[in-house]
PDB file of N, CA and C and ligand atoms in Angstrom:
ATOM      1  N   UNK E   1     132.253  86.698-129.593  1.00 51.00           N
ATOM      2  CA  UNK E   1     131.303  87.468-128.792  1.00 51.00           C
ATOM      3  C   UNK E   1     131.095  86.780-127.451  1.00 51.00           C
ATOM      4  N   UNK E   2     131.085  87.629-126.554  1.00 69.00           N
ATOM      5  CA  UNK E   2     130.767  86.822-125.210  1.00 69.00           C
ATOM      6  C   UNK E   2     129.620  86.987-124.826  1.00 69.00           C
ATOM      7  N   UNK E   3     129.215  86.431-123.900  1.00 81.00           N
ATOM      8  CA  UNK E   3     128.172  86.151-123.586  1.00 81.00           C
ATOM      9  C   UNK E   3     127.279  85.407-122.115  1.00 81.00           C
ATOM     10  N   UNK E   4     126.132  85.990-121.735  1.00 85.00           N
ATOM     11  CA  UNK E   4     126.022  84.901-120.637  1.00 85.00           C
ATOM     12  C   UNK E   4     125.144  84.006-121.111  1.00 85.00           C
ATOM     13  N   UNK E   5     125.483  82.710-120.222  1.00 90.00           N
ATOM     14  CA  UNK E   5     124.730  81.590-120.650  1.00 90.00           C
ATOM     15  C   UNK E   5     123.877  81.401-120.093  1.00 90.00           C
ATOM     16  N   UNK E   6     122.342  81.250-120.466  1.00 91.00           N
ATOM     17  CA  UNK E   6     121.395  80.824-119.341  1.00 91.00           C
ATOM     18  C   UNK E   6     120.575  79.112-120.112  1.00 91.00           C
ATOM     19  N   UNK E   7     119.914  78.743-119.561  1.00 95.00           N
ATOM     20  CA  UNK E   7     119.248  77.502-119.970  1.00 95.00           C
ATOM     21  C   UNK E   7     117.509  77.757-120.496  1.00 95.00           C
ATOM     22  N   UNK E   8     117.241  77.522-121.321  1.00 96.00           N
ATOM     23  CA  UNK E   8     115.606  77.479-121.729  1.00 96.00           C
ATOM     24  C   UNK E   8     114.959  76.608-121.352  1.00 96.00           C
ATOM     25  N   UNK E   9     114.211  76.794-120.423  1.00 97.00           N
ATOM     26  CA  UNK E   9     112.805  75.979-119.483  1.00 97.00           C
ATOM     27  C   UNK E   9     112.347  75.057-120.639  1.00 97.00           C
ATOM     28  N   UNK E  10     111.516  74.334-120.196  1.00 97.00           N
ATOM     29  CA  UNK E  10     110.472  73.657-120.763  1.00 97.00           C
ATOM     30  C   UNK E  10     109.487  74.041-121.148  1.00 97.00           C
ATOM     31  N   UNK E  11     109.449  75.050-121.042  1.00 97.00           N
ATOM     32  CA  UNK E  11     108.665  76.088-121.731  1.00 97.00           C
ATOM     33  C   UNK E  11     108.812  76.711-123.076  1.00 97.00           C
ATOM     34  N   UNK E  12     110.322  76.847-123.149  1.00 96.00           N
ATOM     35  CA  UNK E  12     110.662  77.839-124.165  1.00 96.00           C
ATOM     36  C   UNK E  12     111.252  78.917-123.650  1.00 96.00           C
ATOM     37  N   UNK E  13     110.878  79.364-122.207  1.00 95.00           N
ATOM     38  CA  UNK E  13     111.515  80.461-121.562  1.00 95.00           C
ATOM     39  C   UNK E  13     112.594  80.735-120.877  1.00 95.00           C
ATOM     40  N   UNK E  14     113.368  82.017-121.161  1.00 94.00           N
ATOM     41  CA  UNK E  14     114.917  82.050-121.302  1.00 94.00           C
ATOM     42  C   UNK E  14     114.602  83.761-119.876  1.00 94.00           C
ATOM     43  N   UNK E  15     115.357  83.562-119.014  1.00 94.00           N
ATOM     44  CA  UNK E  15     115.513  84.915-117.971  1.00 94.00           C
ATOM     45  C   UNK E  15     116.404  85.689-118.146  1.00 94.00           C
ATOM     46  N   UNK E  16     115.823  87.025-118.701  1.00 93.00           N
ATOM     47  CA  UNK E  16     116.652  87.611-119.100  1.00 93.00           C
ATOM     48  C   UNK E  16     117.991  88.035-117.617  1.00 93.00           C
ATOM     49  N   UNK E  17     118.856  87.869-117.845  1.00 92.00           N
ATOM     50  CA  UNK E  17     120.126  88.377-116.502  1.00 92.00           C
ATOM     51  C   UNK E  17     119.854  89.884-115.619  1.00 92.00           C
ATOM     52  N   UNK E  18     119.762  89.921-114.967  1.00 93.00           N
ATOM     53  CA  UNK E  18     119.733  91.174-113.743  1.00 93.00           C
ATOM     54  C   UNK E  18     120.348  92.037-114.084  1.00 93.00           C
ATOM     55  N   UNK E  19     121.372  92.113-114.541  1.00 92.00           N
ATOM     56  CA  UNK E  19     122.506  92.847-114.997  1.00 92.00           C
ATOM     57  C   UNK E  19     121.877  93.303-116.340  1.00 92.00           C
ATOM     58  N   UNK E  20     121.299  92.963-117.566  1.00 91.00           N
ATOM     59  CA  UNK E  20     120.560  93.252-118.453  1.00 91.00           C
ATOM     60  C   UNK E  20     119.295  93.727-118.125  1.00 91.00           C
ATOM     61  N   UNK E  21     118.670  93.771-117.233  1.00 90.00           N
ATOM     62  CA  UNK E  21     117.685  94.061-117.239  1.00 90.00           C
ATOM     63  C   UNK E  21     118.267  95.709-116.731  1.00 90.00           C
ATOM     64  N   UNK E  22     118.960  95.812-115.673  1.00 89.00           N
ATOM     65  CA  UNK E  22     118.743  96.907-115.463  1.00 89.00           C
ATOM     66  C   UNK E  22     120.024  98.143-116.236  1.00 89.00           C
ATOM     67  N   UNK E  23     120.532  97.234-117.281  1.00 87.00           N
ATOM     68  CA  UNK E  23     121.511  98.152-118.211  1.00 87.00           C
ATOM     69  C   UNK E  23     120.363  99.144-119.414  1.00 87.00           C
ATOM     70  N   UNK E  24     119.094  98.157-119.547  1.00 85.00           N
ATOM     71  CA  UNK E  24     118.204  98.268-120.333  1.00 85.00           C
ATOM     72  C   UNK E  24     117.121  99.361-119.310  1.00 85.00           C
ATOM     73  N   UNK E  25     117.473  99.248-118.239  1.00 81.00           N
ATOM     74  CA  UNK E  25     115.648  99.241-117.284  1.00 81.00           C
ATOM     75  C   UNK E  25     114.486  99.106-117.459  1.00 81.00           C
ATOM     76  N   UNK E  26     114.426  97.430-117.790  1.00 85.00           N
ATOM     77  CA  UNK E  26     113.115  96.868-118.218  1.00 85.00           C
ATOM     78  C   UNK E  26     112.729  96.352-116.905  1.00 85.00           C
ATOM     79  N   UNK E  27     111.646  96.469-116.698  1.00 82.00           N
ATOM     80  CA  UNK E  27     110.688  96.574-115.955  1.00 82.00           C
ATOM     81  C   UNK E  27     109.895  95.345-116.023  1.00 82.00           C
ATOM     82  N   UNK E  28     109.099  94.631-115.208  1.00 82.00           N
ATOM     83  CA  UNK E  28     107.857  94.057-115.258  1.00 82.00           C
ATOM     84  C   UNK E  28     107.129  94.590-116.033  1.00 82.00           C
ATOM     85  N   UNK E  29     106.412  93.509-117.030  1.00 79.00           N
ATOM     86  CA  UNK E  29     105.088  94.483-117.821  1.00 79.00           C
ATOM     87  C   UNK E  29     106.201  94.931-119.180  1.00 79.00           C
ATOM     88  N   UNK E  30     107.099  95.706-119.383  1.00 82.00           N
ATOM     89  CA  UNK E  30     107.896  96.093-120.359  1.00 82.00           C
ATOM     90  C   UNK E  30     107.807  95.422-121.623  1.00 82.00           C
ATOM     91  N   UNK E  31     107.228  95.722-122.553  1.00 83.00           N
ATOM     92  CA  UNK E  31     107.207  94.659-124.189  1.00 83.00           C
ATOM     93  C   UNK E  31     108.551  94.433-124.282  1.00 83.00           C
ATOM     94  N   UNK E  32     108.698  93.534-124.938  1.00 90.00           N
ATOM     95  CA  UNK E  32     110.781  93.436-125.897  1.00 90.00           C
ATOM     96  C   UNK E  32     110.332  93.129-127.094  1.00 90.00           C
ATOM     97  N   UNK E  33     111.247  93.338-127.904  1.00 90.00           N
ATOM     98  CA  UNK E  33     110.882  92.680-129.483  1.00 90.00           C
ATOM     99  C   UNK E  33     111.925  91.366-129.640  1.00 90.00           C
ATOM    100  N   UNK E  34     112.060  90.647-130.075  1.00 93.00           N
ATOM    101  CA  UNK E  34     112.432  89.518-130.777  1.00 93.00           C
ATOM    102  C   UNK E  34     113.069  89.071-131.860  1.00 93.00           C
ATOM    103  N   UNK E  35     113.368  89.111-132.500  1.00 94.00           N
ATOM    104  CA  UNK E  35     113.730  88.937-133.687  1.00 94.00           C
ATOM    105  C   UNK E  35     115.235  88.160-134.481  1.00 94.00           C
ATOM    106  N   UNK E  36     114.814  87.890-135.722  1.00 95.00           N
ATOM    107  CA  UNK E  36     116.200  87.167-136.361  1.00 95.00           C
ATOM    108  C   UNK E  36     117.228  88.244-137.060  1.00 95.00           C
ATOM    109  N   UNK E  37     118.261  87.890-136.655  1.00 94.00           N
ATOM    110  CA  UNK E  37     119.485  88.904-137.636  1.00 94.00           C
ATOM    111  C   UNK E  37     120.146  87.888-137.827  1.00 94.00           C
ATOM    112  N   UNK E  38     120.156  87.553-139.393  1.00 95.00           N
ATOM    113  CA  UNK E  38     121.051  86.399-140.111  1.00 95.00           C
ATOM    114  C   UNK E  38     121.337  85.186-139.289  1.00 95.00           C
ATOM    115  N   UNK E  39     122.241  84.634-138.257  1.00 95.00           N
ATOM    116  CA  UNK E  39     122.242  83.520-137.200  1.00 95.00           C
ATOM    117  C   UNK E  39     122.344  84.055-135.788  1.00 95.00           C
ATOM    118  N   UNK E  40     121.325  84.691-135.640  1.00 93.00           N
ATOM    119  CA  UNK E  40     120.898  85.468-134.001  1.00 93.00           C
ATOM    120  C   UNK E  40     119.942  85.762-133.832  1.00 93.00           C
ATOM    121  N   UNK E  41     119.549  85.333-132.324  1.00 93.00           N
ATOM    122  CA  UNK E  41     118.266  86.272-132.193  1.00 93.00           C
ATOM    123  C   UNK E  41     118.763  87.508-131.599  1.00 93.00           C
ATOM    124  N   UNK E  42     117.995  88.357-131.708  1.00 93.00           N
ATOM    125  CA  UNK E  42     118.094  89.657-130.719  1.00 93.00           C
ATOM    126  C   UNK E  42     117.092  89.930-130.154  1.00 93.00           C
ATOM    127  N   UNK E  43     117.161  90.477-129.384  1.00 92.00           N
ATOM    128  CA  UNK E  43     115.945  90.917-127.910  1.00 92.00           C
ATOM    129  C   UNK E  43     116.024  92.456-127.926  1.00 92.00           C
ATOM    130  N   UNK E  44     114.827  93.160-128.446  1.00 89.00           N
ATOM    131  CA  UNK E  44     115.013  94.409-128.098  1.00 89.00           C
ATOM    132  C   UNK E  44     114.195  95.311-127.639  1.00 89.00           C
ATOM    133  N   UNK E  45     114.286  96.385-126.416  1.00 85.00           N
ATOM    134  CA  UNK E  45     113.396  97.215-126.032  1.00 85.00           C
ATOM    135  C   UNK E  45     112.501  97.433-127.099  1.00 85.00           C
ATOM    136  N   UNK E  46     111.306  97.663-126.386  1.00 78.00           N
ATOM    137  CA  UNK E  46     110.344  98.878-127.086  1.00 78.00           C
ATOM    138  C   UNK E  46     110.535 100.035-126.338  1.00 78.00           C
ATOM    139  N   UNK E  47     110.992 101.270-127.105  1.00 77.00           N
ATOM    140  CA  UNK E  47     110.385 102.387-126.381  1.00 77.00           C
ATOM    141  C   UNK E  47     109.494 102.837-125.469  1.00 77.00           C
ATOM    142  N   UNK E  48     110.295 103.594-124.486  1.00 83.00           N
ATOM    143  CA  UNK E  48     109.066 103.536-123.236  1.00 83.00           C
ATOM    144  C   UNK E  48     108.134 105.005-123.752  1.00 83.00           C
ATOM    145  N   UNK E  49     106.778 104.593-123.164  1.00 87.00           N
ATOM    146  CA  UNK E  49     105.721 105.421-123.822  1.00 87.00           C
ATOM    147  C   UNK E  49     104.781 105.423-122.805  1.00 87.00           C
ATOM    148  N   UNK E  50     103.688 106.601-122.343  1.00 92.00           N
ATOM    149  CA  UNK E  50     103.126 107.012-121.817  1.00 92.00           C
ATOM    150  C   UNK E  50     102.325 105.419-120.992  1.00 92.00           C
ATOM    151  N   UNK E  51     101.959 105.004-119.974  1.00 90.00           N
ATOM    152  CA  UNK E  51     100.896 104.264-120.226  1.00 90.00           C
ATOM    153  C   UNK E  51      99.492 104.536-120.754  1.00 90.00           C
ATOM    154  N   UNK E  52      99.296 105.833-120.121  1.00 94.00           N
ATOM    155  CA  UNK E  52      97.975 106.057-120.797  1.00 94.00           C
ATOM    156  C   UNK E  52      97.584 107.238-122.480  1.00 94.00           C
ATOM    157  N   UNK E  53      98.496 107.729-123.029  1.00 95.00           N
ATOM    158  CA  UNK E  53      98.601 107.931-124.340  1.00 95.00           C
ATOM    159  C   UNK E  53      99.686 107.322-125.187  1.00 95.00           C
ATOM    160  N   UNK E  54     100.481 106.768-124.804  1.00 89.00           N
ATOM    161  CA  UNK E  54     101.245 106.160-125.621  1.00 89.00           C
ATOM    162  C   UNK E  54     102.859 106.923-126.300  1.00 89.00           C
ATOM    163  N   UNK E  55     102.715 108.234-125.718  1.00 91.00           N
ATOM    164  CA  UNK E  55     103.527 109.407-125.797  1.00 91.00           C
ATOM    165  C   UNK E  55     104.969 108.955-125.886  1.00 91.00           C
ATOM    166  N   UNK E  56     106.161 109.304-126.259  1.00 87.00           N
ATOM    167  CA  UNK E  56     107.147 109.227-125.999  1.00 87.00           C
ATOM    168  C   UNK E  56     107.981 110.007-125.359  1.00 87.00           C
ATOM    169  N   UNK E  57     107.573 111.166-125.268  1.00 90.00           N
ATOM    170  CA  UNK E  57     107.851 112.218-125.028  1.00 90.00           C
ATOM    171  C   UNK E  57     108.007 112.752-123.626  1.00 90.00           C
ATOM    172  N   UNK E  58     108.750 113.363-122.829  1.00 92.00           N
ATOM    173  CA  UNK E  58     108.407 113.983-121.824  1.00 92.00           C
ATOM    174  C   UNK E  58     107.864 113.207-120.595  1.00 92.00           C
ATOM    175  N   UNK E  59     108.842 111.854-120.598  1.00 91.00           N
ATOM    176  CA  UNK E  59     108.033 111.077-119.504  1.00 91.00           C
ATOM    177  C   UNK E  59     109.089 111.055-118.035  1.00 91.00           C
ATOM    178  N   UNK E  60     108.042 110.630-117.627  1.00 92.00           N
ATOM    179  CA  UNK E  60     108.265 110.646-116.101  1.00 92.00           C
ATOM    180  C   UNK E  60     107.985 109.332-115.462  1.00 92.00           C
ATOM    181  N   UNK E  61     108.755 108.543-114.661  1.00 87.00           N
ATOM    182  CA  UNK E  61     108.289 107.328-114.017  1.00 87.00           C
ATOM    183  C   UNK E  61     107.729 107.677-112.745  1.00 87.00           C
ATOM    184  N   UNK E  62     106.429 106.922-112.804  1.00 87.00           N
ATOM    185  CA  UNK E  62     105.438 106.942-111.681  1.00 87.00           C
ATOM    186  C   UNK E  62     105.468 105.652-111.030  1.00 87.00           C
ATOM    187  N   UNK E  63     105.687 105.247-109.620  1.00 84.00           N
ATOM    188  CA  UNK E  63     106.124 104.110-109.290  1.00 84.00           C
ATOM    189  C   UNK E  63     107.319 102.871-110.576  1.00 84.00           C
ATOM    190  N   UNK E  64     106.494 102.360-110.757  1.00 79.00           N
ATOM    191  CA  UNK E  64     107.109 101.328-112.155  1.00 79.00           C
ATOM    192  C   UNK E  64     106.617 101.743-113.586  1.00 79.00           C
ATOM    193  N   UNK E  65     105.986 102.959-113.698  1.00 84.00           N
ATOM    194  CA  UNK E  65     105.284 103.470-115.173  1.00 84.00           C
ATOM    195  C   UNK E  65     105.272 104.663-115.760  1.00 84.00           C
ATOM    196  N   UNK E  66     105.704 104.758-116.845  1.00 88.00           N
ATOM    197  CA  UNK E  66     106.285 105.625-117.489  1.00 88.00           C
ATOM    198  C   UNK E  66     104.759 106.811-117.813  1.00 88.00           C
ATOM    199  N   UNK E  67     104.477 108.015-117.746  1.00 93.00           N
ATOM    200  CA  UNK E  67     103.576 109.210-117.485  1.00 93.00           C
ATOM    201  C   UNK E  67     103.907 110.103-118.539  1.00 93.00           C
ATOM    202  N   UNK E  68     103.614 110.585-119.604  1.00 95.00           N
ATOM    203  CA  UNK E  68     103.960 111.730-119.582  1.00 95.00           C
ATOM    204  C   UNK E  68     103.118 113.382-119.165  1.00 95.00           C
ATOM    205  N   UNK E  69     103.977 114.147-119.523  1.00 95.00           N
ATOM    206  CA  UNK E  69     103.967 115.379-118.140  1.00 95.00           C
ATOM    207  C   UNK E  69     102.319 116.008-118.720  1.00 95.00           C
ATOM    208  N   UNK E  70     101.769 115.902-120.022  1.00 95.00           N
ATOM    209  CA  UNK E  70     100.614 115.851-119.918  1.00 95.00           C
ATOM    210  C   UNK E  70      99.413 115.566-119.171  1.00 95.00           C
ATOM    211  N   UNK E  71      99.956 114.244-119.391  1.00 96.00           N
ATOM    212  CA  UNK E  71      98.853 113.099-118.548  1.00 96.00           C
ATOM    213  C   UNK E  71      98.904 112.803-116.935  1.00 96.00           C
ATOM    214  N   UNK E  72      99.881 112.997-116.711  1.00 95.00           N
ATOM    215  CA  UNK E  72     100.460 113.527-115.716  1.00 95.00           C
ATOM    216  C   UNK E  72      99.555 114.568-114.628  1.00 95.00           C
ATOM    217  N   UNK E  73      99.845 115.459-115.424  1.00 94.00           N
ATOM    218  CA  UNK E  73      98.960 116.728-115.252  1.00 94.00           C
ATOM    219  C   UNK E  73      97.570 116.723-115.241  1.00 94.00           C
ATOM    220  N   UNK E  74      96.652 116.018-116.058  1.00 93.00           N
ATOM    221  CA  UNK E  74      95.415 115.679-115.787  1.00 93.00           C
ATOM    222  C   UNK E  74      95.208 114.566-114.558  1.00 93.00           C
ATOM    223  N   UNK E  75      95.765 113.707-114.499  1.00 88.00           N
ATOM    224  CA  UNK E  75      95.814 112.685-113.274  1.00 88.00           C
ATOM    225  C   UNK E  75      95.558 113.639-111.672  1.00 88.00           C
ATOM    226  N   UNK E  76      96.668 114.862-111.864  1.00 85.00           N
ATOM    227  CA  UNK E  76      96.942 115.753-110.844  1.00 85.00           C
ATOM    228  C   UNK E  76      95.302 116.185-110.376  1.00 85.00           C
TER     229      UNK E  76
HETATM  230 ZN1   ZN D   1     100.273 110.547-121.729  1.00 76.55          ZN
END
């Protein structure tokens, strides 16, 4: 498997690559999930969802945030 290599801070914190971020279009603010699969971690989106109902449905990006056309519509 290939792969890019990055280094983990002193922190613990690893940047996700530019190129991943926007194959994904994660955003600032964007949750990821985490997790173990047998000898890996994986990093994975959360579904993008309304900011203000949580919707999945029917969204629309508003500057950097995902709307849907509901809420949307009341905002209007
Ligand atoms: Zn909504």
């Amino acid at each position: 498997m290939n792969g890019l290599i990055r280094q983990v801070d002193s922190m613990g914190r690893v940047l996700l690559p530019v190129e991943i971020r926007r194959h994904f279009n994660i955003i600032e603010g964007d949750k990821i999930c985490i997790a173990i699969r047998e000898d890996a971690i994986v990093i994975k989106t959360q579904s993008k969802s309304c900011v203000f109902c949580n919707n999945r449905e029917n969204l629309v990006m508003i500057k950097t945030r995902y709307v849907c056309n509901s809420c949307k519509q009341e905002v209007i």
